Amino acid sequence: MTENDAKHGGAPASRGRTTIADVVVEKIAGIAARDVPGVHALGSGFSRSMGSMRERMPGAGSGKSVTRGVDVEVGEVQAAIDLEIVVDYGVSITDVAGEVRENVISAVERLAGREVVEVNIMVSDVKLPDEEDEGEERQRIQ
């Protein structure tokens, strides 16, 4: 501690508290999970279709919700993350899950400064090459 720190009540890092909202960690985890090759989408088919409908409603915002399929618990120093993913057909599910886990832990620890104690991954579906997404089919029907 320098003489200047002593005059002002301690080092700057000790003069206050930083709180990170759950939604911040959800967004970081969602983006990090989607960056992994072999991850087709996050969330179950139902939540993706509901999200697709919400995105087309006026005033509901645009773009995919990066928090769909992501649930977190964030404390002052730790975070626990649950992800629901859809993988592309033909990829090794265990390899993709391992890469997702690694990418999410790295991103959350680096960007949010929270120790990630667990990342639970549920693979809820496999995207087959000839399947259309629910959103793609509905857009064509409009």
PDB file of C-alpha atoms in Angstrom:
ATOM      1  CA  MET A   1       0.000   0.000   0.000  1.00  0.00           C
ATOM      2  CA  THR A   2       1.429   3.347  -1.002  1.00  0.00           C
ATOM      3  CA  GLU A   3       1.260   6.547   0.999  1.00  0.00           C
ATOM      4  CA  ASN A   4      -1.432   7.823  -1.387  1.00  0.00           C
ATOM      5  CA  ASP A   5      -3.555   4.686  -0.763  1.00  0.00           C
ATOM      6  CA  ALA A   6      -3.348   5.236   3.000  1.00  0.00           C
ATOM      7  CA  LYS A   7      -4.655   8.818   2.637  1.00  0.00           C
ATOM      8  CA  HIS A   8      -7.688   7.663   0.648  1.00  0.00           C
ATOM      9  CA  GLY A   9      -8.747   4.614   2.669  1.00  0.00           C
ATOM     10  CA  GLY A  10      -6.843   1.759   1.017  1.00  0.00           C
ATOM     11  CA  ALA A  11      -6.129   0.372  -2.424  1.00  0.00           C
ATOM     12  CA  PRO A  12      -8.740   1.215  -5.090  1.00  0.00           C
ATOM     13  CA  ALA A  13      -9.731  -2.462  -5.463  1.00  0.00           C
ATOM     14  CA  SER A  14     -10.807  -2.572  -1.819  1.00  0.00           C
ATOM     15  CA  ARG A  15     -13.044   0.523  -1.973  1.00  0.00           C
ATOM     16  CA  GLY A  16     -16.352  -0.927  -3.001  1.00  0.00           C
ATOM     17  CA  ARG A  17     -18.068  -4.007  -4.254  1.00  0.00           C
ATOM     18  CA  THR A  18     -18.761  -5.310  -7.750  1.00  0.00           C
ATOM     19  CA  THR A  19     -21.935  -7.284  -8.301  1.00  0.00           C
ATOM     20  CA  ILE A  20     -22.480  -9.240 -11.503  1.00  0.00           C
ATOM     21  CA  ALA A  21     -26.076 -10.055 -12.436  1.00  0.00           C
ATOM     22  CA  ASP A  22     -27.021 -13.622 -13.365  1.00  0.00           C
ATOM     23  CA  VAL A  23     -28.034 -12.488 -16.862  1.00  0.00           C
ATOM     24  CA  VAL A  24     -24.477 -11.285 -17.522  1.00  0.00           C
ATOM     25  CA  VAL A  25     -23.051 -14.727 -16.760  1.00  0.00           C
ATOM     26  CA  GLU A  26     -25.900 -16.349 -18.753  1.00  0.00           C
ATOM     27  CA  LYS A  27     -24.984 -14.290 -21.815  1.00  0.00           C
ATOM     28  CA  ILE A  28     -21.260 -15.026 -21.492  1.00  0.00           C
ATOM     29  CA  ALA A  29     -21.951 -18.757 -21.111  1.00  0.00           C
ATOM     30  CA  GLY A  30     -24.455 -18.792 -23.985  1.00  0.00           C
ATOM     31  CA  ILE A  31     -22.094 -17.065 -26.397  1.00  0.00           C
ATOM     32  CA  ALA A  32     -19.171 -19.287 -25.348  1.00  0.00           C
ATOM     33  CA  ALA A  33     -21.252 -22.459 -25.828  1.00  0.00           C
ATOM     34  CA  ARG A  34     -22.500 -21.398 -29.276  1.00  0.00           C
ATOM     35  CA  ASP A  35     -18.897 -20.744 -30.393  1.00  0.00           C
ATOM     36  CA  VAL A  36     -18.090 -24.461 -30.194  1.00  0.00           C
ATOM     37  CA  PRO A  37     -18.246 -26.302 -33.542  1.00  0.00           C
ATOM     38  CA  GLY A  38     -20.934 -28.996 -33.447  1.00  0.00           C
ATOM     39  CA  VAL A  39     -23.333 -26.992 -31.272  1.00  0.00           C
ATOM     40  CA  HIS A  40     -26.369 -26.337 -33.436  1.00  0.00           C
ATOM     41  CA  ALA A  41     -28.430 -24.423 -30.865  1.00  0.00           C
ATOM     42  CA  LEU A  42     -29.143 -23.955 -27.181  1.00  0.00           C
ATOM     43  CA  GLY A  43     -32.464 -24.818 -25.574  1.00  0.00           C
ATOM     44  CA  SER A  44     -35.086 -27.460 -26.269  1.00  0.00           C
ATOM     45  CA  GLY A  45     -37.170 -27.495 -29.415  1.00  0.00           C
ATOM     46  CA  PHE A  46     -40.086 -25.975 -27.509  1.00  0.00           C
ATOM     47  CA  SER A  47     -38.077 -23.109 -26.031  1.00  0.00           C
ATOM     48  CA  ARG A  48     -36.493 -22.417 -29.429  1.00  0.00           C
ATOM     49  CA  SER A  49     -39.926 -22.250 -31.113  1.00  0.00           C
ATOM     50  CA  MET A  50     -41.306 -19.976 -28.406  1.00  0.00           C
ATOM     51  CA  GLY A  51     -38.225 -17.769 -28.733  1.00  0.00           C
ATOM     52  CA  SER A  52     -38.638 -17.696 -32.499  1.00  0.00           C
ATOM     53  CA  MET A  53     -42.236 -16.511 -32.083  1.00  0.00           C
ATOM     54  CA  ARG A  54     -41.193 -13.864 -29.528  1.00  0.00           C
ATOM     55  CA  GLU A  55     -38.477 -12.542 -31.848  1.00  0.00           C
ATOM     56  CA  ARG A  56     -41.048 -11.803 -34.571  1.00  0.00           C
ATOM     57  CA  MET A  57     -43.365  -9.876 -32.238  1.00  0.00           C
ATOM     58  CA  PRO A  58     -43.174  -6.090 -32.653  1.00  0.00           C
ATOM     59  CA  GLY A  59     -41.155  -4.449 -29.895  1.00  0.00           C
ATOM     60  CA  ALA A  60     -39.770  -7.737 -28.612  1.00  0.00           C
ATOM     61  CA  GLY A  61     -36.251  -7.025 -29.850  1.00  0.00           C
ATOM     62  CA  SER A  62     -34.405  -8.751 -32.612  1.00  0.00           C
ATOM     63  CA  GLY A  63     -31.963 -11.600 -32.877  1.00  0.00           C
ATOM     64  CA  LYS A  64     -31.715 -14.840 -30.986  1.00  0.00           C
ATOM     65  CA  SER A  65     -31.776 -14.716 -27.231  1.00  0.00           C
ATOM     66  CA  VAL A  66     -28.300 -15.678 -26.093  1.00  0.00           C
ATOM     67  CA  THR A  67     -29.651 -16.841 -22.750  1.00  0.00           C
ATOM     68  CA  ARG A  68     -32.057 -19.472 -24.149  1.00  0.00           C
ATOM     69  CA  GLY A  69     -31.021 -22.887 -22.797  1.00  0.00           C
ATOM     70  CA  VAL A  70     -28.758 -21.361 -20.138  1.00  0.00           C
ATOM     71  CA  ASP A  71     -29.424 -21.296 -16.402  1.00  0.00           C
ATOM     72  CA  VAL A  72     -26.921 -20.025 -13.846  1.00  0.00           C
ATOM     73  CA  GLU A  73     -26.450 -19.478 -10.147  1.00  0.00           C
ATOM     74  CA  VAL A  74     -23.981 -16.697  -9.430  1.00  0.00           C
ATOM     75  CA  GLY A  75     -22.478 -15.949  -6.050  1.00  0.00           C
ATOM     76  CA  GLU A  76     -19.882 -13.412  -4.990  1.00  0.00           C
ATOM     77  CA  VAL A  77     -16.955 -15.598  -6.079  1.00  0.00           C
ATOM     78  CA  GLN A  78     -18.428 -18.691  -7.767  1.00  0.00           C
ATOM     79  CA  ALA A  79     -20.888 -19.664 -10.478  1.00  0.00           C
ATOM     80  CA  ALA A  80     -22.698 -22.877 -11.456  1.00  0.00           C
ATOM     81  CA  ILE A  81     -24.036 -23.232 -14.987  1.00  0.00           C
ATOM     82  CA  ASP A  82     -26.618 -25.535 -16.598  1.00  0.00           C
ATOM     83  CA  LEU A  83     -26.804 -25.705 -20.401  1.00  0.00           C
ATOM     84  CA  GLU A  84     -29.260 -27.429 -22.706  1.00  0.00           C
ATOM     85  CA  ILE A  85     -27.782 -27.941 -26.170  1.00  0.00           C
ATOM     86  CA  VAL A  86     -28.680 -29.370 -29.557  1.00  0.00           C
ATOM     87  CA  VAL A  87     -25.743 -30.903 -31.426  1.00  0.00           C
ATOM     88  CA  ASP A  88     -25.228 -31.435 -35.137  1.00  0.00           C
ATOM     89  CA  TYR A  89     -25.574 -35.024 -36.330  1.00  0.00           C
ATOM     90  CA  GLY A  90     -22.240 -36.767 -36.866  1.00  0.00           C
ATOM     91  CA  VAL A  91     -20.209 -35.013 -34.175  1.00  0.00           C
ATOM     92  CA  SER A  92     -18.948 -36.766 -31.062  1.00  0.00           C
ATOM     93  CA  ILE A  93     -21.362 -35.662 -28.369  1.00  0.00           C
ATOM     94  CA  THR A  94     -18.848 -36.267 -25.577  1.00  0.00           C
ATOM     95  CA  ASP A  95     -16.171 -34.264 -27.420  1.00  0.00           C
ATOM     96  CA  VAL A  96     -18.565 -31.375 -28.084  1.00  0.00           C
ATOM     97  CA  ALA A  97     -19.759 -31.394 -24.457  1.00  0.00           C
ATOM     98  CA  GLY A  98     -16.150 -31.339 -23.237  1.00  0.00           C
ATOM     99  CA  GLU A  99     -15.280 -28.422 -25.537  1.00  0.00           C
ATOM    100  CA  VAL A 100     -18.423 -26.539 -24.477  1.00  0.00           C
ATOM    101  CA  ARG A 101     -17.565 -27.058 -20.815  1.00  0.00           C
ATOM    102  CA  GLU A 102     -13.981 -25.885 -21.356  1.00  0.00           C
ATOM    103  CA  ASN A 103     -15.004 -22.830 -23.406  1.00  0.00           C
ATOM    104  CA  VAL A 104     -17.737 -21.764 -20.975  1.00  0.00           C
ATOM    105  CA  ILE A 105     -15.494 -22.128 -17.911  1.00  0.00           C
ATOM    106  CA  SER A 106     -12.706 -20.166 -19.575  1.00  0.00           C
ATOM    107  CA  ALA A 107     -15.007 -17.339 -20.723  1.00  0.00           C
ATOM    108  CA  VAL A 108     -16.894 -16.947 -17.430  1.00  0.00           C
ATOM    109  CA  GLU A 109     -13.750 -17.064 -15.296  1.00  0.00           C
ATOM    110  CA  ARG A 110     -11.916 -14.614 -17.566  1.00  0.00           C
ATOM    111  CA  LEU A 111     -14.739 -12.137 -18.203  1.00  0.00           C
ATOM    112  CA  ALA A 112     -16.803 -12.311 -15.005  1.00  0.00           C
ATOM    113  CA  GLY A 113     -14.054 -13.226 -12.549  1.00  0.00           C
ATOM    114  CA  ARG A 114     -16.139 -16.005 -11.005  1.00  0.00           C
ATOM    115  CA  GLU A 115     -14.788 -19.472 -10.300  1.00  0.00           C
ATOM    116  CA  VAL A 116     -16.994 -21.917 -12.207  1.00  0.00           C
ATOM    117  CA  VAL A 117     -17.676 -24.852  -9.900  1.00  0.00           C
ATOM    118  CA  GLU A 118     -19.694 -26.869 -12.415  1.00  0.00           C
ATOM    119  CA  VAL A 119     -21.077 -26.815 -15.934  1.00  0.00           C
ATOM    120  CA  ASN A 120     -23.874 -29.349 -16.396  1.00  0.00           C
ATOM    121  CA  ILE A 121     -24.764 -30.083 -20.009  1.00  0.00           C
ATOM    122  CA  MET A 122     -27.952 -31.734 -21.206  1.00  0.00           C
ATOM    123  CA  VAL A 123     -28.020 -32.714 -24.869  1.00  0.00           C
ATOM    124  CA  SER A 124     -31.717 -32.497 -25.700  1.00  0.00           C
ATOM    125  CA  ASP A 125     -31.643 -33.135 -29.446  1.00  0.00           C
ATOM    126  CA  VAL A 126     -29.546 -33.909 -32.523  1.00  0.00           C
ATOM    127  CA  LYS A 127     -29.968 -31.748 -35.621  1.00  0.00           C
ATOM    128  CA  LEU A 128     -30.185 -34.019 -38.647  1.00  0.00           C
ATOM    129  CA  PRO A 129     -28.836 -32.673 -41.957  1.00  0.00           C
ATOM    130  CA  ASP A 130     -32.247 -32.793 -43.685  1.00  0.00           C
ATOM    131  CA  GLU A 131     -34.252 -31.225 -40.843  1.00  0.00           C
ATOM    132  CA  GLU A 132     -35.390 -27.627 -40.984  1.00  0.00           C
ATOM    133  CA  ASP A 133     -35.307 -25.500 -37.864  1.00  0.00           C
ATOM    134  CA  GLU A 134     -38.694 -24.650 -36.395  1.00  0.00           C
ATOM    135  CA  GLY A 135     -38.068 -20.966 -37.105  1.00  0.00           C
ATOM    136  CA  GLU A 136     -37.088 -21.583 -40.742  1.00  0.00           C
ATOM    137  CA  GLU A 137     -40.281 -23.544 -41.427  1.00  0.00           C
ATOM    138  CA  ARG A 138     -42.564 -20.923 -39.856  1.00  0.00           C
ATOM    139  CA  GLN A 139     -40.894 -18.082 -41.749  1.00  0.00           C
ATOM    140  CA  ARG A 140     -41.525 -19.869 -45.047  1.00  0.00           C
ATOM    141  CA  ILE A 141     -45.241 -20.274 -44.222  1.00  0.00           C
ATOM    142  CA  GLN A 142     -45.869 -16.612 -43.355  1.00  0.00           C
TER     143      GLN A 142
END
